[in-house]
């Protein structure tokens, strides 16, 4: 099953995540945003 947003999951469920590259925020070791 593929879901967007909220979905029901309980303890012990296997959940696989695929990050959306357009919504990832990256930071360097100083905590500054990398663009």
C-alpha positions as a LaTeX table, in Angstrom:
\begin{tabular}{lrrr}
\hline
Residue & $x$ (\AA) & $y$ (\AA) & $z$ (\AA) \\
\hline
Unk1 & 0.00 & 0.00 & 0.00 \\
Unk2 & 1.23 & 3.50 & $-0.82$ \\
Unk3 & $-0.07$ & 6.41 & 1.25 \\
Unk4 & 0.38 & 10.15 & 1.27 \\
Unk5 & 0.03 & 12.15 & 4.48 \\
Unk6 & $-1.46$ & 10.52 & 7.55 \\
Unk7 & $-2.10$ & 6.79 & 7.71 \\
Unk8 & $-2.73$ & 4.26 & 10.44 \\
Unk9 & 0.32 & 2.38 & 11.71 \\
Unk10 & 0.71 & 0.40 & 14.88 \\
Unk11 & 3.70 & $-0.79$ & 16.88 \\
Unk12 & 5.46 & $-3.55$ & 14.96 \\
Unk13 & 4.25 & $-2.50$ & 11.49 \\
Unk14 & 6.93 & $-2.31$ & 8.80 \\
Unk15 & 6.89 & 1.17 & 7.25 \\
Unk16 & 9.05 & 2.06 & 4.26 \\
Unk17 & 9.68 & 5.74 & 3.55 \\
Unk18 & 10.57 & 7.38 & 0.27 \\
Unk19 & 11.61 & 11.00 & 0.90 \\
Unk20 & 10.38 & 13.64 & $-1.55$ \\
Unk21 & 13.56 & 15.31 & $-2.85$ \\
Unk22 & 11.66 & 18.60 & $-3.22$ \\
Unk23 & 10.83 & 18.68 & 0.50 \\
Unk24 & 14.14 & 17.63 & 2.07 \\
Unk25 & 16.03 & 20.26 & 4.07 \\
Unk26 & 19.77 & 19.65 & 4.45 \\
Unk27 & 22.08 & 21.26 & 7.01 \\
Unk28 & 25.84 & 21.36 & 7.40 \\
Unk29 & 27.75 & 20.56 & 10.60 \\
Unk30 & 27.23 & 24.16 & 11.80 \\
Unk31 & 23.45 & 23.87 & 11.47 \\
Unk32 & 23.31 & 26.14 & 8.43 \\
Unk33 & 21.01 & 25.29 & 5.52 \\
Unk34 & 22.67 & 23.87 & 2.41 \\
Unk35 & 21.15 & 25.10 & $-0.84$ \\
\hline
\end{tabular}
